[in-house]
CSV table of C-alpha atoms in Angstrom, one decimal:
chain,number,residue,atom,x,y,z
A,1,MET,CA,86.1,91.0,59.4
A,2,PRO,CA,84.2,87.8,58.7
A,3,VAL,CA,81.4,87.9,56.3
A,4,SER,CA,80.1,84.3,55.9
A,5,ARG,CA,77.7,84.1,58.7
A,6,ARG,CA,76.0,87.1,57.2
A,7,ASN,CA,75.5,84.7,54.4
A,8,LEU,CA,72.5,83.5,56.2
A,9,ALA,CA,72.0,82.8,52.6
A,10,ALA,CA,74.1,79.7,52.7
A,11,ALA,CA,71.3,78.1,54.6
A,12,LEU,CA,68.8,80.2,53.1
A,13,ALA,CA,70.2,80.6,49.7
A,14,VAL,CA,68.4,83.8,50.2
A,15,CYS,CA,67.4,84.3,46.6
A,16,VAL,CA,67.8,87.9,46.8
A,17,VAL,CA,71.2,88.2,48.3
A,18,LEU,CA,69.5,88.7,51.5
A,19,PRO,CA,72.1,89.2,54.0
A,20,LEU,CA,70.7,92.4,55.5
A,21,SER,CA,72.7,95.0,57.3
A,22,ALA,CA,71.3,98.0,58.9
A,23,CYS,CA,73.0,101.0,60.1
A,24,GLY,CA,72.0,104.4,61.4
A,25,SER,CA,73.3,107.9,61.1
A,26,GLY,CA,76.9,109.0,61.0
A,27,ASP,CA,76.1,112.1,63.4
A,28,ASP,CA,77.3,110.1,66.4
A,29,GLY,CA,80.2,110.3,68.8
A,30,GLY,CA,79.4,111.1,72.5
A,31,GLY,CA,75.8,110.1,72.3
A,32,SER,CA,73.3,109.7,75.1
A,33,SER,CA,73.3,106.4,77.1
A,34,ASP,CA,69.8,106.8,77.9
A,35,ALA,CA,67.3,105.0,75.8
A,36,SER,CA,64.3,106.0,77.8
A,37,GLY,CA,63.8,109.5,76.5
A,38,LYS,CA,61.6,111.0,73.9
A,39,ILE,CA,61.6,109.1,70.5
A,40,GLU,CA,62.5,112.0,68.2
A,41,GLY,CA,65.1,113.2,65.7
A,42,ASP,CA,67.0,111.9,62.6
A,43,ILE,CA,68.6,108.6,62.4
A,44,THR,CA,70.0,106.6,59.5
A,45,PHE,CA,69.2,103.0,58.6
A,46,GLN,CA,71.6,101.3,56.3
A,47,THR,CA,70.9,98.1,54.5
A,48,TRP,CA,73.0,95.7,52.5
A,49,ASN,CA,71.8,95.2,48.8
A,50,LEU,CA,68.2,95.3,49.6
A,51,ARG,CA,66.8,98.2,47.6
A,52,ALA,CA,66.4,96.5,44.4
A,53,ASN,CA,64.2,93.6,46.0
A,54,PHE,CA,62.5,95.2,48.9
A,55,LYS,CA,62.3,99.0,48.2
A,56,ASP,CA,58.6,99.0,48.7
A,57,TYR,CA,58.7,97.0,52.0
A,58,PHE,CA,61.3,99.2,53.7
A,59,GLU,CA,60.0,102.5,52.5
A,60,GLY,CA,56.5,101.4,53.9
A,61,LEU,CA,58.0,100.3,57.1
A,62,ILE,CA,59.9,103.7,57.5
A,63,ALA,CA,56.7,105.7,56.7
A,64,ASP,CA,54.8,103.7,59.3
A,65,PHE,CA,57.4,104.3,61.9
A,66,GLU,CA,57.6,108.0,61.3
A,67,LYS,CA,53.7,108.3,61.4
A,68,LYS,CA,53.7,106.4,64.7
A,69,TYR,CA,56.4,108.7,66.2
A,70,PRO,CA,56.1,112.2,64.8
A,71,GLY,CA,59.3,114.2,64.9
A,72,THR,CA,61.3,111.3,63.7
A,73,ASN,CA,63.1,111.1,60.4
A,74,VAL,CA,64.6,107.8,59.3
A,75,LYS,CA,67.2,108.1,56.3
A,76,TRP,CA,67.6,104.8,54.5
A,77,VAL,CA,70.8,104.1,52.9
A,78,ASP,CA,71.5,100.9,50.9
A,79,GLN,CA,75.0,99.5,50.5
A,80,PRO,CA,76.3,97.1,47.8
A,81,ALA,CA,77.0,93.6,49.3
A,82,GLU,CA,80.6,93.7,48.2
A,83,GLY,CA,82.9,95.0,51.0
A,84,TYR,CA,80.1,95.6,53.4
A,85,ALA,CA,82.1,94.2,56.3
A,86,ASP,CA,85.0,96.4,55.4
A,87,LYS,CA,82.6,99.3,55.4
A,88,ILE,CA,81.3,98.6,58.8
A,89,SER,CA,84.9,98.4,60.1
A,90,ALA,CA,86.0,101.6,58.4
A,91,ASP,CA,82.9,103.4,59.8
A,92,ALA,CA,83.7,102.1,63.3
A,93,ALA,CA,87.4,103.2,63.1
A,94,GLY,CA,86.4,106.6,61.7
A,95,GLY,CA,83.7,107.4,64.2
A,96,THR,CA,81.0,107.5,61.5
A,97,LEU,CA,79.1,104.2,62.4
A,98,PRO,CA,75.4,104.7,61.8
A,99,ASP,CA,72.8,104.6,64.5
A,100,VAL,CA,71.1,101.2,63.7
A,101,VAL,CA,73.3,98.4,62.3
A,102,ASN,CA,72.1,95.1,61.1
A,103,VAL,CA,74.9,92.6,61.9
A,104,SER,CA,75.6,88.9,62.1
A,105,PRO,CA,76.9,87.7,65.4
A,106,ASP,CA,80.5,87.7,64.1
A,107,LEU,CA,80.3,91.3,63.1
A,108,VAL,CA,78.8,92.5,66.2
A,109,ALA,CA,81.6,90.9,68.4
A,110,PRO,CA,84.4,93.4,67.6
A,111,LEU,CA,81.9,96.3,67.7
A,112,ALA,CA,80.8,95.3,71.1
A,113,LYS,CA,84.4,94.8,72.4
A,114,ALA,CA,85.2,98.3,71.1
A,115,GLY,CA,82.2,99.7,73.1
A,116,LEU,CA,80.1,100.7,70.1
A,117,ALA,CA,77.3,98.3,70.3
A,118,ALA,CA,74.5,99.2,72.9
A,119,ASP,CA,73.9,96.5,75.5
A,120,LEU,CA,70.2,95.7,75.0
A,121,ASP,CA,70.0,93.9,78.4
A,122,LYS,CA,70.2,97.4,79.7
A,123,ASP,CA,68.8,99.7,77.0
A,124,ALA,CA,66.0,97.4,75.8
A,125,ALA,CA,65.4,94.9,78.6
A,126,GLN,CA,61.6,95.4,78.2
A,127,TYR,CA,61.6,93.7,74.8
A,128,LYS,CA,63.6,90.6,75.7
A,129,LYS,CA,60.5,88.5,76.3
A,130,GLU,CA,59.2,89.2,72.8
A,131,TYR,CA,62.0,87.0,71.2
A,132,LEU,CA,62.9,83.3,71.2
A,133,ASP,CA,65.5,82.6,74.0
A,134,GLY,CA,68.0,81.1,71.6
A,135,ALA,CA,67.7,84.0,69.2
A,136,TRP,CA,68.2,86.7,72.0
A,137,ALA,CA,71.2,84.8,73.1
A,138,SER,CA,72.8,84.7,69.8
A,139,HIS,CA,74.3,88.2,70.1
A,140,ARG,CA,75.9,87.6,73.4
A,141,ILE,CA,79.7,87.8,73.4
A,142,PRO,CA,81.7,85.3,75.5
A,143,GLY,CA,83.5,87.1,78.3
A,144,MET,CA,81.3,90.0,78.2
A,145,GLY,CA,77.9,90.6,80.0
A,146,GLY,CA,75.0,91.8,77.8
A,147,THR,CA,73.3,91.4,74.5
A,148,TYR,CA,74.4,93.5,71.7
A,149,ALA,CA,71.8,93.3,68.9
A,150,PHE,CA,68.1,92.5,68.4
A,151,PRO,CA,67.6,89.2,66.8
A,152,TRP,CA,66.2,89.6,63.4
A,153,TYR,CA,65.4,86.8,60.9
A,154,LEU,CA,66.4,83.2,61.3
A,155,ASN,CA,67.0,80.2,59.1
A,156,THR,CA,67.7,76.5,59.3
A,157,GLY,CA,67.2,73.6,56.9
A,158,PRO,CA,66.4,69.9,56.6
A,159,LEU,CA,68.6,67.1,55.2
A,160,PHE,CA,67.5,66.1,51.7
A,161,TYR,CA,68.4,62.5,50.6
A,162,ASN,CA,68.1,60.6,47.4
A,163,LYS,CA,65.5,57.7,48.0
A,164,SER,CA,66.7,55.9,44.9
A,165,LEU,CA,70.3,55.8,45.9
A,166,PHE,CA,69.3,54.5,49.3
A,167,LYS,CA,67.2,51.7,47.7
A,168,GLU,CA,69.8,50.7,45.3
A,169,ALA,CA,72.2,50.1,48.3
A,170,GLY,CA,69.5,48.0,49.9
A,171,LEU,CA,68.6,50.5,52.6
A,172,ASP,CA,65.1,51.4,53.5
A,173,ALA,CA,64.4,54.7,51.7
A,174,ASP,CA,61.5,55.6,54.1
A,175,GLN,CA,63.7,55.1,57.2
A,176,PRO,CA,66.6,57.8,56.8
A,177,PRO,CA,69.3,57.9,59.4
A,178,THR,CA,68.3,59.9,62.6
A,179,THR,CA,71.5,59.4,64.5
A,180,TYR,CA,75.2,59.9,63.7
A,181,ASP,CA,75.8,56.1,64.1
A,182,GLU,CA,73.0,55.5,61.5
A,183,LEU,CA,74.3,58.1,59.2
A,184,PHE,CA,77.9,56.7,59.3
A,185,ALA,CA,76.7,53.0,58.8
A,186,ASN,CA,74.4,54.0,55.9
A,187,ALA,CA,77.1,56.0,54.4
A,188,LEU,CA,79.6,53.1,54.4
A,189,THR,CA,76.9,50.7,53.0
A,190,ILE,CA,76.1,53.1,50.1
A,191,ALA,CA,79.9,53.3,49.3
A,192,GLU,CA,80.4,49.7,49.5
A,193,LYS,CA,77.4,48.8,47.3
A,194,THR,CA,78.4,51.3,44.6
A,195,ASP,CA,82.1,50.5,44.7
A,196,GLY,CA,82.8,54.0,45.9
A,197,LYS,CA,81.0,55.7,43.1
A,198,VAL,CA,78.3,57.3,45.3
A,199,ALA,CA,79.3,59.2,48.4
A,200,THR,CA,76.7,60.0,51.0
A,201,LEU,CA,78.2,63.3,52.2
A,202,ALA,CA,79.9,66.0,50.2
A,203,ASN,CA,81.4,68.3,53.0
A,204,VAL,CA,84.1,68.1,55.6
A,205,PRO,CA,82.9,68.8,59.2
A,206,THR,CA,82.8,72.4,60.2
A,207,VAL,CA,82.7,74.0,63.6
A,208,GLU,CA,78.9,73.9,63.5
A,209,ASP,CA,79.2,70.1,62.8
A,210,PHE,CA,81.3,69.7,65.9
A,211,GLY,CA,78.7,71.6,67.9
A,212,ARG,CA,75.8,69.5,66.7
A,213,TYR,CA,77.8,66.3,67.5
A,214,GLY,CA,77.9,67.6,71.1
A,215,VAL,CA,81.5,68.8,71.2
A,216,PRO,CA,82.3,71.7,73.5
A,217,LEU,CA,83.5,74.5,71.2
A,218,MET,CA,84.9,77.0,73.7
A,219,ASN,CA,85.8,77.1,77.4
A,220,ASP,CA,83.2,78.6,79.7
A,221,GLU,CA,85.2,81.9,80.0
A,222,GLY,CA,85.2,82.3,76.1
A,223,THR,CA,89.0,82.7,76.3
A,224,GLY,CA,89.9,79.6,74.3
A,225,PHE,CA,88.6,76.8,72.1
A,226,ALA,CA,88.0,73.3,73.2
A,227,PHE,CA,86.8,71.2,70.1
A,228,ASN,CA,89.9,69.0,70.3
A,229,ASP,CA,88.4,67.1,73.1
A,230,ALA,CA,87.7,63.3,73.0
A,231,LYS,CA,84.3,63.7,71.3
A,232,GLY,CA,85.8,66.2,68.8
A,233,VAL,CA,88.6,63.5,67.9
A,234,GLU,CA,85.9,60.8,67.8
A,235,LEU,CA,83.9,62.8,65.1
A,236,LEU,CA,86.9,63.6,62.9
A,237,THR,CA,87.9,59.9,63.2
A,238,LYS,CA,84.6,58.9,61.9
A,239,TYR,CA,85.0,61.3,58.9
A,240,LYS,CA,88.5,59.9,58.2
A,241,GLU,CA,86.8,56.4,58.0
A,242,LEU,CA,84.1,57.7,55.6
A,243,TYR,CA,86.8,59.5,53.5
A,244,ASP,CA,89.0,56.4,53.2
A,245,ALA,CA,85.9,54.5,52.0
A,246,LYS,CA,84.7,57.1,49.6
A,247,ALA,CA,81.6,57.5,51.6
A,248,LEU,CA,82.7,61.2,51.9
A,249,ASP,CA,83.1,62.7,48.5
A,250,PRO,CA,86.7,62.8,47.5
A,251,GLN,CA,86.3,66.4,46.5
A,252,ALA,CA,84.9,67.5,49.9
A,253,LEU,CA,88.3,69.0,50.9
A,254,THR,CA,87.7,71.9,48.5
A,255,ALA,CA,83.8,71.8,48.3
A,256,THR,CA,81.6,74.9,48.6
A,257,PRO,CA,77.9,74.8,49.3
A,258,GLU,CA,77.4,75.3,45.5
A,259,SER,CA,79.7,72.5,44.5
A,260,SER,CA,78.3,70.0,46.9
A,261,GLY,CA,74.7,71.2,46.0
A,262,LYS,CA,75.5,70.4,42.4
A,263,LYS,CA,76.9,66.9,43.3
A,264,PHE,CA,73.5,66.2,45.0
A,265,LEU,CA,71.7,67.6,42.0
A,266,THR,CA,73.5,65.2,39.6
A,267,GLU,CA,72.9,62.2,42.0
A,268,ALA,CA,76.6,61.7,42.7
A,269,VAL,CA,75.9,62.3,46.5
A,270,ALA,CA,73.1,60.7,48.3
A,271,MET,CA,72.5,63.4,51.1
A,272,ASN,CA,72.8,67.1,51.4
A,273,PRO,CA,71.6,69.9,53.7
A,274,GLY,CA,69.3,72.6,52.2
A,275,SER,CA,66.2,74.6,52.4
A,276,ALA,CA,62.8,75.1,51.1
A,277,LEU,CA,64.2,77.1,48.2
A,278,ASP,CA,66.1,74.1,46.9
A,279,LEU,CA,63.0,72.3,46.2
A,280,GLY,CA,62.0,74.6,43.3
A,281,ASN,CA,65.5,74.1,41.9
A,282,PHE,CA,65.2,70.3,42.0
A,283,LYS,CA,61.8,70.4,40.3
A,284,LYS,CA,63.2,72.6,37.5
A,285,GLN,CA,66.8,71.2,37.0
A,286,ALA,CA,66.6,67.7,38.2
A,287,PRO,CA,63.0,66.3,37.8
A,288,ASN,CA,64.2,62.8,38.4
A,289,LEU,CA,65.9,63.7,41.6
A,290,TYR,CA,62.8,65.6,42.7
A,291,LYS,CA,60.6,62.6,42.2
A,292,ASN,CA,62.9,60.6,44.6
A,293,ILE,CA,63.6,63.3,47.1
A,294,GLY,CA,63.4,62.4,50.8
A,295,ILE,CA,63.3,65.1,53.5
A,296,THR,CA,64.6,64.4,57.0
A,297,ASP,CA,65.6,66.4,60.1
A,298,GLN,CA,69.2,67.8,60.6
A,299,ILE,CA,71.1,65.1,62.7
A,300,THR,CA,72.2,66.2,66.1
A,301,SER,CA,73.5,64.6,69.3
A,302,THR,CA,72.2,67.6,71.4
A,303,GLY,CA,68.5,67.6,70.5
A,304,HIS,CA,69.0,71.2,69.0
A,305,VAL,CA,69.5,72.0,65.4
A,306,ASN,CA,71.7,74.7,64.0
A,307,MET,CA,70.2,78.3,63.7
A,308,TYR,CA,71.6,80.9,61.3
A,309,VAL,CA,70.7,84.3,62.7
A,310,MET,CA,70.9,88.0,61.8
A,311,GLY,CA,70.5,90.9,64.2
A,312,VAL,CA,70.0,94.7,64.3
A,313,MET,CA,72.4,96.5,66.5
A,314,VAL,CA,72.1,100.0,68.0
A,315,ASN,CA,75.2,102.2,67.9
A,316,SER,CA,76.0,103.0,71.6
A,317,GLN,CA,77.3,106.4,70.6
A,318,THR,CA,74.2,107.6,68.7
A,319,LYS,CA,72.9,110.9,69.7
A,320,ARG,CA,69.3,109.7,69.2
A,321,LYS,CA,69.4,106.5,71.3
A,322,PRO,CA,65.6,106.5,72.1
A,323,ALA,CA,64.8,106.7,68.5
A,324,ALA,CA,67.5,104.3,67.4
A,325,VAL,CA,66.3,101.6,69.9
A,326,ALA,CA,62.7,102.2,69.0
A,327,PHE,CA,63.3,101.7,65.3
A,328,ALA,CA,65.6,98.7,65.8
A,329,HIS,CA,62.8,97.2,67.9
A,330,TYR,CA,60.3,98.1,65.2
A,331,VAL,CA,62.1,96.5,62.3
A,332,THR,CA,62.3,93.3,64.4
A,333,ASP,CA,59.0,93.2,66.1
A,334,ALA,CA,56.6,90.3,65.5
A,335,GLU,CA,54.4,92.0,63.1
A,336,HIS,CA,57.2,93.2,60.8
A,337,GLN,CA,59.2,90.0,60.9
A,338,MET,CA,56.1,88.0,60.0
A,339,SER,CA,55.4,90.2,57.0
A,340,PHE,CA,59.1,90.1,55.9
A,341,ALA,CA,59.1,86.3,56.3
A,342,LYS,CA,56.3,86.0,53.7
A,343,LYS,CA,58.3,87.8,51.2
A,344,VAL,CA,61.3,85.6,51.3
A,345,ALA,CA,62.1,82.2,52.8
A,346,ILE,CA,63.3,83.2,56.3
A,347,PHE,CA,61.8,82.7,59.7
A,348,PRO,CA,60.9,85.3,62.5
A,349,SER,CA,62.9,85.3,65.7
A,350,THR,CA,59.9,86.5,67.8
A,351,ALA,CA,58.3,84.3,70.3
A,352,GLY,CA,55.0,82.8,69.1
A,353,SER,CA,55.4,83.8,65.5
A,354,LEU,CA,56.4,80.2,64.5
A,355,ASP,CA,53.0,79.1,65.7
A,356,ASP,CA,51.3,81.1,63.0
A,357,PRO,CA,49.3,78.8,60.5
A,358,TYR,CA,51.7,80.0,57.9
A,359,PHE,CA,54.4,77.8,59.7
A,360,THR,CA,52.1,75.1,61.0
A,361,LYS,CA,49.4,74.4,58.4
A,362,GLU,CA,50.1,71.7,55.8
A,363,ASP,CA,48.8,72.3,52.2
A,364,GLY,CA,50.3,69.0,50.7
A,365,THR,CA,53.4,70.6,49.1
A,366,ASP,CA,57.0,69.8,49.8
A,367,GLU,CA,57.8,73.5,50.2
A,368,THR,CA,55.3,73.8,52.9
A,369,ARG,CA,56.4,70.7,54.5
A,370,VAL,CA,60.0,72.0,54.7
A,371,ARG,CA,59.0,75.3,56.0
A,372,ILE,CA,56.8,73.7,58.8
A,373,ALA,CA,59.6,71.3,59.8
A,374,ALA,CA,62.2,74.1,59.9
A,375,ALA,CA,59.8,76.4,62.0
A,376,LYS,CA,59.3,73.5,64.5
A,377,SER,CA,63.0,72.9,64.9
A,378,LEU,CA,63.8,76.6,65.2
A,379,LYS,CA,61.8,76.9,68.3
A,380,ASN,CA,64.9,75.5,70.4
A,381,ALA,CA,67.5,75.8,67.9
A,382,VAL,CA,70.9,77.3,68.7
A,383,ASN,CA,73.6,79.1,66.8
A,384,TYR,CA,76.5,76.7,67.1
A,385,THR,CA,79.1,78.7,65.4
A,386,PRO,CA,80.9,80.7,68.2
A,387,VAL,CA,80.4,84.6,68.0
A,388,LEU,CA,84.2,84.9,68.1
A,389,PHE,CA,85.0,82.3,65.4
A,390,SER,CA,86.4,84.3,62.5
A,391,GLU,CA,87.0,83.5,58.9
A,392,GLN,CA,90.6,82.9,59.5
A,393,MET,CA,89.8,80.5,62.2
A,394,LYS,CA,87.5,78.6,59.8
A,395,THR,CA,90.3,78.4,57.4
A,396,GLU,CA,92.7,77.0,60.0
A,397,LEU,CA,90.1,74.3,61.0
A,398,ARG,CA,89.4,73.4,57.5
A,399,ASN,CA,93.1,73.0,56.6
A,400,GLU,CA,93.7,70.8,59.8
A,401,VAL,CA,90.7,68.7,59.0
A,402,ALA,CA,92.0,68.2,55.5
A,403,LYS,CA,95.4,67.0,56.8
A,404,ALA,CA,93.7,64.5,59.1
A,405,LEU,CA,91.5,63.1,56.2
A,406,GLN,CA,94.4,62.8,54.0
A,407,GLY,CA,96.5,61.0,56.7
A,408,LYS,CA,99.1,63.6,57.1
A,409,GLU,CA,98.2,64.1,60.7
A,410,SER,CA,96.1,62.0,63.2
A,411,PRO,CA,92.7,63.5,64.0
A,412,LYS,CA,94.0,64.4,67.6
A,413,GLU,CA,97.1,66.2,66.1
A,414,ALA,CA,95.0,68.0,63.6
A,415,LEU,CA,92.4,69.3,66.1
A,416,ASP,CA,95.2,70.2,68.6
A,417,ASN,CA,96.9,72.3,65.9
A,418,ALA,CA,93.6,73.8,64.9
A,419,VAL,CA,92.8,74.9,68.5
A,420,GLU,CA,96.3,76.2,68.9
A,421,ALA,CA,95.9,78.3,65.8
A,422,CYS,CA,92.5,79.6,66.6
A,423,ASP,CA,93.5,80.4,70.2
A,424,ARG,CA,96.3,82.5,68.8
A,425,LEU,CA,94.0,84.4,66.4
A,426,LEU,CA,91.5,84.9,69.4
A,427,GLN,CA,94.2,86.5,71.4
A,428,GLN,CA,95.0,88.9,68.4
A,429,GLN,CA,91.2,90.0,68.5
A,430,GLY,CA,92.1,91.5,71.8
């Protein structure tokens, strides 16, 4: 099962291996479908590699829940990060899936299809209004009705750019690109002025980049992919032009978020996406870059930036559904999301939380500036990566994009092949 989207970290870099995964007790199988009964009984809450950094936080949260609901007992189990997706898959197959499961959208999809994820539009509809619309929608599965996890924490990030590299190319460092046309034009200018020594971008386009560009990613029924349309071909053609001019880093075909971040750190690349956490790294590791850092918004043709999201799922087979739903809601309610957001650089998915002074009040620091900008953009952000887009599909797309950039296939042929491969994998998901 895919794991990368749980790496909310990628956008978050969540310093503490933060991808959180919560699960409940293994005493399920034939549980009640009614979530409106008395909140009582034993449930298990399983997290992913969190005890070392957040032991006090979660123990306090559990104690408060048990105090609020006498007769409940929450057993907290923490699993290592390695192999977590396989653990969920094995538990699902063996009938030992815990009661409350923290999942990313791609992990909830197969569980929902197998009938193991409670539909919160039925079991917890009264809570829907407490969350941002885009966050609540992030755990819907194409082709299925319902929502299959409470939204938990979110993240997004700005684009960082190197003002000195922009200036050296004769560009206005105080006017960074705000549209794709401006971005591509600036990238070609920087490559030309530096004889191809400085690229502007370090990563090939991913499915979320096609989404941000305004490309339809799937058909309305959720039965097939659609990013090989004219707009998708247009974007890949632009990237081919950048690649040929060395405006896209030649090593982009094999780049990772870490390697592209290092390129930006060493001033070999002019722009890179990031988060507030990166600013501290710049200050320590590259003071000259930090002195010249520019911060601007993600570029999008849709008016909506990309949202990374985590969720908390309730096992539909739990014997303690009222307690499981209540606890999943408790973990993700506004009060607890807000307290957690102040411990690590993430953002609450609850409506109104992003209006808190913590996310709106400037204090003169770049870190706060980034946090405020991210919070503002998250209010209407969307999770572009389709819930059904697996790791294998990502690899197929990446391989075909590489062929197009290298001139082995036309952009149209590459995207047609990628869609065909992804559709085949989608059918295999069942």
